[in-house]
Each structure stands twice: as C-alpha cells, then as structure tokens.
Amino acid sequence: MSHKRIPKRKAAFAAGTVVALGAAAILLPNANASQDGSSNDAAAVAPKPLKATDASDLASQLQKLLGDAFAGSYYDADSRQLVVNVTAGNTSVVVQAKQAGAKVRVVDNSLTELAAGAKTLKDRATIPGTSWAVDPRTNKILVTADSTVTGAKWNTLESTVKSLGSDMATIKKSAGTFKTFVSGGDAIFGGGARCSLGFNVTAGDGSPAFLTAGHCGVAAEQWSDSETGQPIATVDQATFPGNGDFALVKYDDPATQAPSEVNVGGGQTVAIQQAADAEVGSQVFRMGSTTGLADGQVLALDATVNYPEGTVTGLIQTNVCAEPGDSGGSLFTQDGSAIGLTSGGSGDCTVGGETFFQPVTTALQAVGATLGAGDAAGGAGGDQAGGGDAGAGAGDEAGAGQEAGAGGDASASPGDEAGAGQEVGGEQAGGDVIGGQDTGNGQDAGNGTGDAGQSHN
C-alpha cells in the first residue's frame, strides 16, 4: 500500500524559515553582572519581548543558571515577556536573569517545597478523578477534582489540600469527568478503539513510525487507517498508565512516506520544524480526528492525573478542548514546534474543560525516536516538510465514516472535508488565523475538521 500524497500548499503561518534566537544567544552575551551584583548596563535589565519558543529556551537556560533559586517560569503573552520566579538567593544571578531579558519575580515557594506538597497529595489523595500540577503564575499547586469526586473522597482531598496550607495549594471542582479521549468510532482504528495520530518520527532502527497516546497503544497492537481496512502499523512500545501516556507505532511498510507536518484541514498543512518543551502561558494548537483544530493556552507543567485506569505523571495541562477520538493528536505551536500528544481530560468543545498532553520531548527520549531533518526512512526523506523533519501530524479525518489515515491514503489529503461535509476553512477561533483559516474559540465549527494532522503521504 502506498501512503504517498503531496499536499497542495503549506499553511501560511508555517511558510518561510523559522529563526530560533536560541537561549544561549539571548542569555550569555548580556549576562555581565559585576562582582557586587550591580548591572554594567542599566538598559539590559529591562525585560525583552520574546516569542514563546524563545522564552521556553531562555527558561531552560535560566533554570540551570539560577539553580535552587529557580522556582518556575511562565510566558506573559500580553507583554511577550518571560517571567521567572526566584526564591531568596544570589543577587548576582538574579541580575544576570534580568540582563538575559527575563522579568524576575520573588516568590515564597521553592520547587523543592512544591514537589514535597505534590508528594503529600500522591501519598494521601491519589483518587480517580483528581489531578494536580504546579501553577507558576500563583506559585502554588493547583488541585482539580472532577464530578466523580464526592463524599468521603472529596473530604479526603480537601483535608489533604488544607494540610498543605493556603499559601501552598488551592483546589477547584471540574464539571466534567477525567477520562482518556479514546472512543469506538472512526479515524485510526485498532481493536474497536478510535484515536488520532500525533507526529511522524523515525524509530531508532531507522524505520518510519508515528507517536500517539499510550492508552491507544495498549488498547490495540495493530492500527488501520479505515474502520474496515487492513492494519498498516504495529505498536512497538507503549506506556500507560505510569510515567507518561505515549506509544511508538511503526509502519508495516518500510517505504511509507512520513513527512513532518500536521494537516490542519482544508488542504493546509503546518510544517513541523522541531520538538520543543511547553512553556506556561504560551499559545498552542491541537489537531484531533474528532474535533479538528482547536487552540488555547498552556496552564501548567508536570501534571499528575488520576484516570480511572491509573495515575499518569509528567503531563502538560491546558485549556484546549478535546473529545473522544482526539487521543494521541498533535499539540503544536504556530511556528511549527511539536509540543505534545493528546492524553485526556474533562469537558468537550462545547463547554470547555481541562485537558492533558504527553510532552513530545519526553516521549521521543523514552522510545529512542527522532523528529528532525534527515530522519525519514524508506525513501521518505526527499518529501519531508520543514527541512526534512520526520514527524508530524495525525492525518485522521473527523467526519462520520470518513477515513482518518493513520498513515494511509485516507489521511490528510488536500481539500479533505471536515465533519459532515463541512470544510475547515473560515472557522472562527478567537481571532487567531492559521494558514488562512480561523481556529475558533478553542473549537472547530464542524463535527470534526477532517484530517487531524498528517498527510501520511
């Protein structure tokens, strides 16, 4: 079976070369504090406007520089500034952080103290339907309970949170129910389950493969690109529950073309340039086989979620909507960075809710796969988008009965329709325009926006 299809055009916002400033370039030339902690250049102390991806790079560098004084960071999208939390510490390194372009904020809770609080929650309140993550904007642990946490379970959770102190943790209720977003419908199919493909990658042995959610990988060993089609890919590794929610699925045909792009519907694709870590406060986009394209913001990192199937750690928490069938779908940035794989959450794309994603960087490291230039195997290299990247997309169609392409011909072809024959273009999304189409209000206007990412071309 051939999985080759050339998209007609790339998404407008992915066109051109993405220029990454690089944290080292931002940080090191300006970090010239004098021995007494004063600045040699008063102008350098003013926070710099940064792109979200550059802010994430700078945050990683500053975490190393500040050591124990680093207490988290987040991106202020309105001012386009990186805000870095610090505890009492070395004045000179704080000055260096300011000179590097960050806004520095002194907070009470260190990362060590917050981690201790999270451990207390794990030991005393690991209850299905709960989650917790550190919110750097409040410098507290944000604890969430879904609608199933009532009675004695709620009392246990509430008393545990109160024992940590109001300056350490807060608790809120979610109207929905925490669940993994997998369903028995159409898109990519395996064992009666429906999921979305996340990003094409190259496995450690050089073969073409893709990443998806781990709970999809444990639900079925073989996956097809149509409900009644033959399997086209086989699970190689899967983690769920536990330290993540990710799976590596290898294409059965070693000649499968697996370009590094996400198909966002309407014949448009976004070239995936690199894998990157999420930054709290940054805007992200999600593509899934049920609801198509949606956007929102990263709320917290290193989240722990207690699903009915078990506890999953190390996730990204967002307010991007998702629904059953979106599991495994792509979370990415406007400039083409692969960020996450859809795991689960509560709510839907009508009322909203909390959603959680597996970080792509962690998944790649765990399975030994790569996403980047020259990684494609089986002749796919010449067709790579974004400089030959080996990974992206979830070519899953969202319409009822339409094929979703887990790497097959049914995936992300140009002009594929969304939902019940509705095209993706022109849908409203909070004013953000992606590749000539609006992505609206965190949800798509159709009954799914066609291909969830990948032309498995």
Tab-separated table of C-alpha atoms in Angstrom:
chain	number	residue	atom	x	y	z
A	1	MET	CA	0.000	0.000	0.000
A	2	SER	CA	1.324	3.392	-0.904
A	3	HIS	CA	0.925	6.218	1.581
A	4	LYS	CA	2.177	8.988	-0.656
A	5	ARG	CA	0.227	12.169	-1.178
A	6	ILE	CA	1.636	15.631	-1.813
A	7	PRO	CA	-0.250	18.489	-0.122
A	8	LYS	CA	-1.155	21.384	-2.398
A	9	ARG	CA	0.204	24.039	-0.095
A	10	LYS	CA	1.640	24.580	3.321
A	11	ALA	CA	-0.128	26.582	5.984
A	12	ALA	CA	0.601	30.263	5.668
A	13	PHE	CA	1.924	30.620	9.189
A	14	ALA	CA	4.433	27.833	8.609
A	15	ALA	CA	5.850	29.307	5.434
A	16	GLY	CA	9.408	30.514	5.428
A	17	THR	CA	12.269	29.676	7.710
A	18	VAL	CA	11.688	29.702	11.433
A	19	VAL	CA	14.515	31.628	13.024
A	20	ALA	CA	15.180	30.439	16.548
A	21	LEU	CA	17.095	33.004	18.544
A	22	GLY	CA	18.421	30.356	20.895
A	23	ALA	CA	18.570	30.775	24.631
A	24	ALA	CA	22.324	30.795	24.781
A	25	ALA	CA	22.491	33.653	22.314
A	26	ILE	CA	19.960	35.593	24.369
A	27	LEU	CA	21.414	34.774	27.724
A	28	LEU	CA	25.162	34.663	27.635
A	29	PRO	CA	26.179	37.876	25.816
A	30	ASN	CA	24.150	40.020	28.209
A	31	ALA	CA	24.850	38.246	31.472
A	32	ASN	CA	27.653	40.522	32.614
A	33	ALA	CA	26.906	41.322	36.216
A	34	SER	CA	29.623	42.933	38.261
A	35	GLN	CA	31.005	41.273	41.381
A	36	ASP	CA	28.820	43.363	43.687
A	37	GLY	CA	25.688	42.265	41.852
A	38	SER	CA	25.109	45.559	40.056
A	39	SER	CA	24.448	45.788	36.346
A	40	ASN	CA	27.054	47.101	33.926
A	41	ASP	CA	24.277	48.130	31.572
A	42	ALA	CA	21.094	49.532	33.060
A	43	ALA	CA	19.270	49.222	29.756
A	44	ALA	CA	19.927	45.484	29.678
A	45	VAL	CA	17.850	44.981	32.833
A	46	ALA	CA	14.578	45.775	31.038
A	47	PRO	CA	12.676	42.581	30.131
A	48	LYS	CA	12.868	41.703	26.445
A	49	PRO	CA	9.911	40.903	24.201
A	50	LEU	CA	10.277	37.266	23.120
A	51	LYS	CA	8.487	34.682	21.048
A	52	ALA	CA	7.030	31.859	23.150
A	53	THR	CA	9.507	29.310	21.822
A	54	ASP	CA	12.453	31.584	22.569
A	55	ALA	CA	11.050	32.184	26.051
A	56	SER	CA	10.990	28.429	26.622
A	57	ASP	CA	14.631	28.139	25.551
A	58	LEU	CA	15.615	31.016	27.828
A	59	ALA	CA	13.718	29.490	30.750
A	60	SER	CA	15.706	26.262	30.390
A	61	GLN	CA	18.960	28.170	30.441
A	62	LEU	CA	17.943	30.267	33.432
A	63	GLN	CA	16.900	27.198	35.368
A	64	LYS	CA	20.463	25.926	35.074
A	65	LEU	CA	21.920	29.327	35.920
A	66	LEU	CA	19.747	30.003	38.968
A	67	GLY	CA	19.907	26.509	40.440
A	68	ASP	CA	17.905	26.156	43.663
A	69	ALA	CA	16.787	29.794	43.422
A	70	PHE	CA	14.729	28.961	40.293
A	71	ALA	CA	11.063	28.446	41.215
A	72	GLY	CA	9.423	28.082	37.817
A	73	SER	CA	8.596	30.384	34.933
A	74	TYR	CA	5.792	31.334	32.577
A	75	TYR	CA	5.244	33.322	29.409
A	76	ASP	CA	3.228	36.545	29.613
A	77	ALA	CA	1.621	36.598	26.165
A	78	ASP	CA	0.314	40.158	26.537
A	79	SER	CA	3.731	41.679	27.206
A	80	ARG	CA	5.600	38.928	25.333
A	81	GLN	CA	7.916	38.519	28.306
A	82	LEU	CA	9.316	35.544	30.189
A	83	VAL	CA	8.549	35.792	33.904
A	84	VAL	CA	10.948	33.839	36.114
A	85	ASN	CA	10.136	33.022	39.742
A	86	VAL	CA	13.033	33.072	42.192
A	87	THR	CA	13.340	32.460	45.896
A	88	ALA	CA	15.782	34.289	48.103
A	89	GLY	CA	19.197	33.675	46.612
A	90	ASN	CA	22.293	35.034	44.972
A	91	THR	CA	21.747	38.624	43.920
A	92	SER	CA	24.209	38.432	41.067
A	93	VAL	CA	22.430	35.564	39.310
A	94	VAL	CA	19.125	37.386	39.643
A	95	VAL	CA	20.732	40.360	37.922
A	96	GLN	CA	22.016	38.014	35.241
A	97	ALA	CA	18.496	36.700	34.711
A	98	LYS	CA	17.236	40.239	34.247
A	99	GLN	CA	20.056	41.072	31.876
A	100	ALA	CA	19.209	37.964	29.877
A	101	GLY	CA	15.831	39.520	29.157
A	102	ALA	CA	13.549	37.915	31.754
A	103	LYS	CA	11.242	39.586	34.230
A	104	VAL	CA	12.185	38.327	37.706
A	105	ARG	CA	9.605	37.811	40.453
A	106	VAL	CA	10.430	36.846	44.057
A	107	VAL	CA	8.120	34.110	45.409
A	108	ASP	CA	7.739	32.137	48.634
A	109	ASN	CA	7.614	28.516	47.500
A	110	SER	CA	10.641	26.777	46.024
A	111	LEU	CA	10.329	23.945	43.529
A	112	THR	CA	11.552	21.574	46.230
A	113	GLU	CA	8.775	22.660	48.585
A	114	LEU	CA	6.169	22.392	45.836
A	115	ALA	CA	7.436	18.916	44.926
A	116	ALA	CA	7.090	17.890	48.578
A	117	GLY	CA	3.499	19.119	48.532
A	118	ALA	CA	2.790	17.100	45.402
A	119	LYS	CA	4.227	14.003	47.090
A	120	THR	CA	1.867	14.501	50.005
A	121	LEU	CA	-1.035	14.590	47.585
A	122	LYS	CA	0.225	11.422	45.937
A	123	ASP	CA	0.567	9.616	49.265
A	124	ARG	CA	-2.733	10.744	50.786
A	125	ALA	CA	-5.075	11.629	47.933
A	126	THR	CA	-4.444	9.523	44.825
A	127	ILE	CA	-8.119	9.374	43.953
A	128	PRO	CA	-9.515	8.691	40.453
A	129	GLY	CA	-10.880	11.925	39.033
A	130	THR	CA	-8.228	14.195	40.548
A	131	SER	CA	-5.182	15.984	39.202
A	132	TRP	CA	-2.527	18.371	40.427
A	133	ALA	CA	0.171	20.500	38.857
A	134	VAL	CA	2.329	23.464	39.809
A	135	ASP	CA	0.977	26.788	38.529
A	136	PRO	CA	3.988	29.136	38.284
A	137	ARG	CA	1.719	32.159	37.959
A	138	THR	CA	0.385	31.642	41.502
A	139	ASN	CA	3.446	29.746	42.804
A	140	LYS	CA	1.052	27.130	44.156
A	141	ILE	CA	-0.103	23.595	43.434
A	142	LEU	CA	-3.402	23.659	41.546
A	143	VAL	CA	-5.534	20.666	42.551
A	144	THR	CA	-8.588	19.775	40.450
A	145	ALA	CA	-11.374	17.313	41.222
A	146	ASP	CA	-13.875	16.144	38.625
A	147	SER	CA	-17.579	15.491	39.162
A	148	THR	CA	-16.992	11.937	40.431
A	149	VAL	CA	-15.051	13.121	43.484
A	150	THR	CA	-17.757	13.425	46.123
A	151	GLY	CA	-18.488	12.382	49.697
A	152	ALA	CA	-15.590	10.772	51.543
A	153	LYS	CA	-13.305	11.117	48.524
A	154	TRP	CA	-13.866	14.873	48.396
A	155	ASN	CA	-13.376	15.166	52.153
A	156	THR	CA	-10.048	13.328	51.912
A	157	LEU	CA	-8.857	15.501	49.061
A	158	GLU	CA	-9.982	18.742	50.665
A	159	SER	CA	-8.397	17.942	54.020
A	160	THR	CA	-5.119	16.992	52.346
A	161	VAL	CA	-5.038	20.268	50.422
A	162	LYS	CA	-5.826	22.225	53.570
A	163	SER	CA	-2.981	20.473	55.385
A	164	LEU	CA	-0.559	21.928	52.848
A	165	GLY	CA	-1.709	25.468	53.638
A	166	SER	CA	-3.483	28.080	51.524
A	167	ASP	CA	-0.133	29.558	50.503
A	168	MET	CA	0.928	26.202	49.022
A	169	ALA	CA	-2.118	24.691	47.278
A	170	THR	CA	-5.596	25.539	46.016
A	171	ILE	CA	-8.452	23.266	44.971
A	172	LYS	CA	-11.204	23.605	42.385
A	173	LYS	CA	-14.044	21.497	41.005
A	174	SER	CA	-14.418	20.474	37.369
A	175	ALA	CA	-17.895	19.938	35.957
A	176	GLY	CA	-16.774	17.094	33.712
A	177	THR	CA	-15.124	13.725	34.248
A	178	PHE	CA	-11.437	12.977	33.704
A	179	LYS	CA	-11.082	10.362	31.004
A	180	THR	CA	-8.822	9.405	28.163
A	181	PHE	CA	-10.099	10.668	24.823
A	182	VAL	CA	-10.471	7.367	23.026
A	183	SER	CA	-13.718	6.026	21.582
A	184	GLY	CA	-15.112	3.274	19.434
A	185	GLY	CA	-15.662	5.195	16.232
A	186	ASP	CA	-13.683	6.120	13.176
A	187	ALA	CA	-10.307	7.722	12.466
A	188	ILE	CA	-7.332	5.462	13.103
A	189	PHE	CA	-8.652	2.159	14.279
A	190	GLY	CA	-7.414	-0.646	16.458
A	191	GLY	CA	-9.349	-3.231	18.425
A	192	GLY	CA	-12.558	-1.203	18.260
A	193	ALA	CA	-10.843	1.945	19.518
A	194	ARG	CA	-10.525	5.233	17.677
A	195	CYS	CA	-7.588	7.574	18.171
A	196	SER	CA	-5.574	10.210	16.336
A	197	LEU	CA	-2.041	10.039	15.056
A	198	GLY	CA	0.287	12.580	16.624
A	199	PHE	CA	3.594	13.088	14.822
A	200	ASN	CA	5.569	11.084	12.306
A	201	VAL	CA	9.007	10.145	13.611
A	202	THR	CA	11.925	7.928	12.746
A	203	ALA	CA	12.399	4.951	15.058
A	204	GLY	CA	15.820	4.084	16.456
A	205	ASP	CA	16.323	1.431	13.768
A	206	GLY	CA	15.663	3.985	11.001
A	207	SER	CA	12.164	2.798	10.141
A	208	PRO	CA	9.202	5.182	9.672
A	209	ALA	CA	6.845	5.382	12.637
A	210	PHE	CA	4.480	7.688	14.475
A	211	LEU	CA	3.731	8.752	18.023
A	212	THR	CA	0.277	8.537	19.538
A	213	ALA	CA	-1.211	8.211	23.013
A	214	GLY	CA	-0.040	5.323	25.170
A	215	HIS	CA	-3.588	4.390	26.138
A	216	CYS	CA	-4.249	3.890	22.425
A	217	GLY	CA	-1.109	1.763	22.162
A	218	VAL	CA	-2.213	-0.548	24.962
A	219	ALA	CA	-5.765	-0.754	23.598
A	220	ALA	CA	-4.687	-2.474	20.366
A	221	GLU	CA	-1.491	-3.785	18.818
A	222	GLN	CA	-2.324	-3.081	15.169
A	223	TRP	CA	-3.832	0.042	13.658
A	224	SER	CA	-5.623	0.729	10.392
A	225	ASP	CA	-6.433	3.914	8.510
A	226	SER	CA	-10.072	2.931	7.948
A	227	GLU	CA	-12.669	1.151	10.012
A	228	THR	CA	-12.685	-1.959	7.824
A	229	GLY	CA	-9.184	-1.646	6.363
A	230	GLN	CA	-6.174	-3.849	6.852
A	231	PRO	CA	-3.624	-2.899	9.535
A	232	ILE	CA	-0.892	-0.563	8.320
A	233	ALA	CA	1.085	-0.075	11.537
A	234	THR	CA	2.041	-2.088	14.619
A	235	VAL	CA	2.708	-0.869	18.166
A	236	ASP	CA	6.394	-1.123	19.069
A	237	GLN	CA	6.324	0.455	22.551
A	238	ALA	CA	3.555	1.838	24.757
A	239	THR	CA	3.487	3.467	28.197
A	240	PHE	CA	0.194	3.922	30.101
A	241	PRO	CA	-0.525	4.425	32.919
A	242	GLY	CA	2.589	5.427	34.816
A	243	ASN	CA	5.363	7.782	33.724
A	244	GLY	CA	3.561	9.148	30.700
A	245	ASP	CA	0.965	8.393	28.027
A	246	PHE	CA	2.725	7.675	24.725
A	247	ALA	CA	3.248	4.949	22.164
A	248	LEU	CA	5.597	4.373	19.231
A	249	VAL	CA	3.820	2.703	16.312
A	250	LYS	CA	5.887	1.513	13.339
A	251	TYR	CA	4.514	1.476	9.810
A	252	ASP	CA	4.376	-2.063	8.449
A	253	ASP	CA	5.604	-0.896	5.039
A	254	PRO	CA	9.199	0.399	5.427
A	255	ALA	CA	8.706	2.517	2.296
A	256	THR	CA	5.885	4.516	3.897
A	257	GLN	CA	6.264	8.248	3.282
A	258	ALA	CA	6.051	10.024	6.625
A	259	PRO	CA	6.557	13.792	6.253
A	260	SER	CA	6.994	16.075	9.226
A	261	GLU	CA	3.823	18.107	9.085
A	262	VAL	CA	0.384	18.437	10.641
A	263	ASN	CA	-2.602	18.608	8.321
A	264	VAL	CA	-4.961	21.223	9.735
A	265	GLY	CA	-7.724	20.635	7.208
A	266	GLY	CA	-8.845	22.488	4.137
A	267	GLY	CA	-5.805	21.280	2.218
A	268	GLN	CA	-3.430	23.122	4.528
A	269	THR	CA	-0.510	21.689	6.465
A	270	VAL	CA	1.854	23.029	9.093
A	271	ALA	CA	5.495	22.062	8.714
A	272	ILE	CA	6.891	20.704	11.968
A	273	GLN	CA	10.381	22.088	12.441
A	274	GLN	CA	11.389	20.646	15.804
A	275	ALA	CA	10.246	19.168	19.103
A	276	ALA	CA	10.124	21.656	21.970
A	277	ASP	CA	9.159	21.873	25.628
A	278	ALA	CA	5.947	23.632	26.584
A	279	GLU	CA	6.034	26.949	28.430
A	280	VAL	CA	3.216	28.003	30.760
A	281	GLY	CA	1.282	30.894	29.219
A	282	SER	CA	2.143	30.131	25.604
A	283	GLN	CA	-0.459	29.625	22.884
A	284	VAL	CA	-0.768	26.126	21.449
A	285	PHE	CA	-2.871	24.412	18.777
A	286	ARG	CA	-4.329	20.913	18.887
A	287	MET	CA	-5.394	18.745	15.970
A	288	GLY	CA	-7.570	15.700	16.525
A	289	SER	CA	-9.673	13.333	14.468
A	290	THR	CA	-12.962	14.229	16.162
A	291	THR	CA	-12.883	17.986	16.682
A	292	GLY	CA	-10.147	19.028	14.265
A	293	LEU	CA	-8.247	22.208	15.042
A	294	ALA	CA	-8.528	23.988	18.390
A	295	ASP	CA	-6.320	26.437	20.252
A	296	GLY	CA	-5.691	27.532	23.807
A	297	GLN	CA	-3.018	28.120	26.412
A	298	VAL	CA	-0.602	26.042	28.462
A	299	LEU	CA	-1.672	26.258	32.127
A	300	ALA	CA	0.803	24.058	33.996
A	301	LEU	CA	3.580	21.514	33.566
A	302	ASP	CA	4.486	18.188	35.188
A	303	ALA	CA	0.829	17.469	35.921
A	304	THR	CA	-0.317	14.280	37.641
A	305	VAL	CA	-3.696	12.916	36.521
A	306	ASN	CA	-5.552	10.097	38.250
A	307	TYR	CA	-7.541	8.457	35.454
A	308	PRO	CA	-9.869	5.518	36.168
A	309	GLU	CA	-7.227	3.280	34.555
A	310	GLY	CA	-4.439	4.572	36.797
A	311	THR	CA	-2.170	7.515	37.562
A	312	VAL	CA	-0.178	9.253	34.823
A	313	THR	CA	2.597	11.720	35.636
A	314	GLY	CA	4.616	14.322	33.763
A	315	LEU	CA	1.825	15.790	31.615
A	316	ILE	CA	1.124	19.273	30.229
A	317	GLN	CA	-2.121	20.893	31.425
A	318	THR	CA	-4.002	23.212	29.047
A	319	ASN	CA	-7.426	24.730	28.421
A	320	VAL	CA	-7.569	23.455	24.818
A	321	CYS	CA	-10.763	21.499	24.274
A	322	ALA	CA	-10.806	17.862	23.153
A	323	GLU	CA	-13.260	14.985	22.800
A	324	PRO	CA	-13.213	11.189	22.441
A	325	GLY	CA	-11.282	10.193	19.338
A	326	ASP	CA	-8.824	13.093	19.705
A	327	SER	CA	-6.465	10.963	21.824
A	328	GLY	CA	-2.929	10.953	20.516
A	329	GLY	CA	-3.494	14.029	18.339
A	330	SER	CA	-0.893	16.726	17.776
A	331	LEU	CA	-0.248	19.676	20.108
A	332	PHE	CA	1.982	22.217	18.394
A	333	THR	CA	2.889	25.901	18.156
A	334	GLN	CA	2.271	28.401	15.409
A	335	ASP	CA	5.907	28.360	14.331
A	336	GLY	CA	5.939	24.586	13.857
A	337	SER	CA	7.221	23.116	17.132
A	338	ALA	CA	5.853	19.723	18.213
A	339	ILE	CA	4.810	20.061	21.862
A	340	GLY	CA	2.523	17.235	22.940
A	341	LEU	CA	0.209	14.273	22.335
A	342	THR	CA	-3.409	14.433	23.486
A	343	SER	CA	-3.918	12.302	26.601
A	344	GLY	CA	-7.247	13.109	28.242
A	345	GLY	CA	-9.166	15.456	30.475
A	346	SER	CA	-12.704	16.614	31.133
A	347	GLY	CA	-15.341	18.538	29.245
A	348	ASP	CA	-15.709	18.920	25.497
A	349	CYS	CA	-15.514	21.509	22.738
A	350	THR	CA	-18.894	22.964	23.645
A	351	VAL	CA	-18.392	23.697	27.345
A	352	GLY	CA	-14.592	23.512	27.516
A	353	GLY	CA	-12.667	21.881	30.337
A	354	GLU	CA	-9.212	20.749	31.432
A	355	THR	CA	-7.005	18.762	29.051
A	356	PHE	CA	-3.687	16.990	29.472
A	357	PHE	CA	-0.943	16.197	26.977
A	358	GLN	CA	2.118	13.975	26.901
A	359	PRO	CA	5.258	16.087	26.229
A	360	VAL	CA	6.760	15.107	22.870
A	361	THR	CA	10.340	15.636	24.021
A	362	THR	CA	9.902	13.106	26.826
A	363	ALA	CA	8.219	10.587	24.537
A	364	LEU	CA	10.955	10.847	21.906
A	365	GLN	CA	13.649	10.270	24.501
A	366	ALA	CA	11.827	7.313	26.034
A	367	VAL	CA	11.223	5.433	22.767
A	368	GLY	CA	14.537	6.384	21.150
A	369	ALA	CA	12.916	8.060	18.149
A	370	THR	CA	13.823	11.307	16.392
A	371	LEU	CA	11.904	14.146	14.829
A	372	GLY	CA	14.048	16.330	12.632
A	373	ALA	CA	15.913	16.902	9.406
A	374	GLY	CA	17.045	13.826	7.565
A	375	ASP	CA	15.310	11.389	9.867
A	376	ALA	CA	12.959	9.785	7.369
A	377	ALA	CA	13.498	6.232	6.271
A	378	GLY	CA	12.419	4.155	3.337
A	379	GLY	CA	12.757	6.922	0.814
A	380	ALA	CA	10.670	9.398	2.738
A	381	GLY	CA	13.454	11.878	3.195
A	382	GLY	CA	13.012	13.690	-0.052
A	383	ASP	CA	9.444	14.537	0.797
A	384	GLN	CA	9.992	15.920	4.253
A	385	ALA	CA	8.348	19.184	5.080
A	386	GLY	CA	10.117	21.673	7.274
A	387	GLY	CA	13.625	20.764	6.266
A	388	GLY	CA	13.155	17.035	6.206
A	389	ASP	CA	11.662	16.611	9.635
A	390	ALA	CA	10.490	13.129	10.282
A	391	GLY	CA	7.490	13.746	12.267
A	392	ALA	CA	4.082	15.181	12.347
A	393	GLY	CA	0.548	15.085	12.011
A	394	ALA	CA	-2.358	12.903	12.543
A	395	GLY	CA	-3.892	12.525	9.203
A	396	ASP	CA	-7.132	11.437	10.732
A	397	GLU	CA	-10.361	12.583	9.173
A	398	ALA	CA	-13.101	13.590	11.518
A	399	GLY	CA	-16.247	13.083	9.532
A	400	ALA	CA	-18.615	10.328	10.332
A	401	GLY	CA	-17.444	7.305	8.456
A	402	GLN	CA	-14.615	9.198	6.779
A	403	GLU	CA	-11.202	7.671	6.863
A	404	ALA	CA	-8.620	9.100	9.176
A	405	GLY	CA	-5.368	7.836	7.875
A	406	ALA	CA	-3.018	6.586	10.498
A	407	GLY	CA	-0.518	6.974	7.852
A	408	GLY	CA	-2.551	5.717	4.985
A	409	ASP	CA	-4.082	7.033	1.830
A	410	ALA	CA	-7.182	8.059	3.700
A	411	SER	CA	-5.363	10.723	5.621
A	412	ALA	CA	-4.817	14.351	5.197
A	413	SER	CA	-5.240	14.951	1.590
A	414	PRO	CA	-5.643	18.483	0.310
A	415	GLY	CA	-9.217	19.564	0.303
A	416	ASP	CA	-10.423	16.822	2.638
A	417	GLU	CA	-13.660	17.816	4.238
A	418	ALA	CA	-14.418	18.192	7.893
A	419	GLY	CA	-17.221	16.581	9.752
A	420	ALA	CA	-20.420	16.184	7.825
A	421	GLY	CA	-19.004	17.595	4.658
A	422	GLN	CA	-18.008	20.908	6.197
A	423	GLU	CA	-14.701	22.349	5.214
A	424	VAL	CA	-12.337	23.675	7.804
A	425	GLY	CA	-11.528	26.978	6.188
A	426	GLY	CA	-13.062	30.083	7.604
A	427	GLU	CA	-13.998	28.707	11.001
A	428	GLN	CA	-13.782	31.186	13.798
A	429	ALA	CA	-11.247	30.772	16.515
A	430	GLY	CA	-10.816	33.628	18.833
A	431	GLY	CA	-9.354	35.757	16.102
A	432	ASP	CA	-6.261	33.649	15.520
A	433	VAL	CA	-5.725	32.887	11.895
A	434	ILE	CA	-3.812	29.797	10.918
A	435	GLY	CA	-2.890	29.345	7.341
A	436	GLY	CA	-5.745	31.439	6.075
A	437	GLN	CA	-8.322	29.829	8.341
A	438	ASP	CA	-9.591	30.916	11.701
A	439	THR	CA	-9.369	28.452	14.541
A	440	GLY	CA	-12.173	29.330	16.660
A	441	ASN	CA	-12.771	29.805	20.267
A	442	GLY	CA	-10.817	26.725	21.118
A	443	GLN	CA	-13.005	24.537	18.982
A	444	ASP	CA	-13.885	23.790	15.409
A	445	ALA	CA	-17.198	24.647	13.956
A	446	GLY	CA	-17.845	21.321	12.364
A	447	ASN	CA	-18.493	17.879	13.569
A	448	GLY	CA	-14.747	17.452	13.382
A	449	THR	CA	-12.411	19.116	10.944
A	450	GLY	CA	-11.223	16.447	8.737
A	451	ASP	CA	-7.689	15.344	8.939
A	452	ALA	CA	-6.078	15.590	12.280
A	453	GLY	CA	-2.691	16.047	11.105
A	454	GLN	CA	-0.514	14.227	8.808
A	455	SER	CA	-0.582	13.542	5.324
A	456	HIS	CA	0.956	10.156	5.526
A	457	ASN	CA	1.731	10.788	2.233
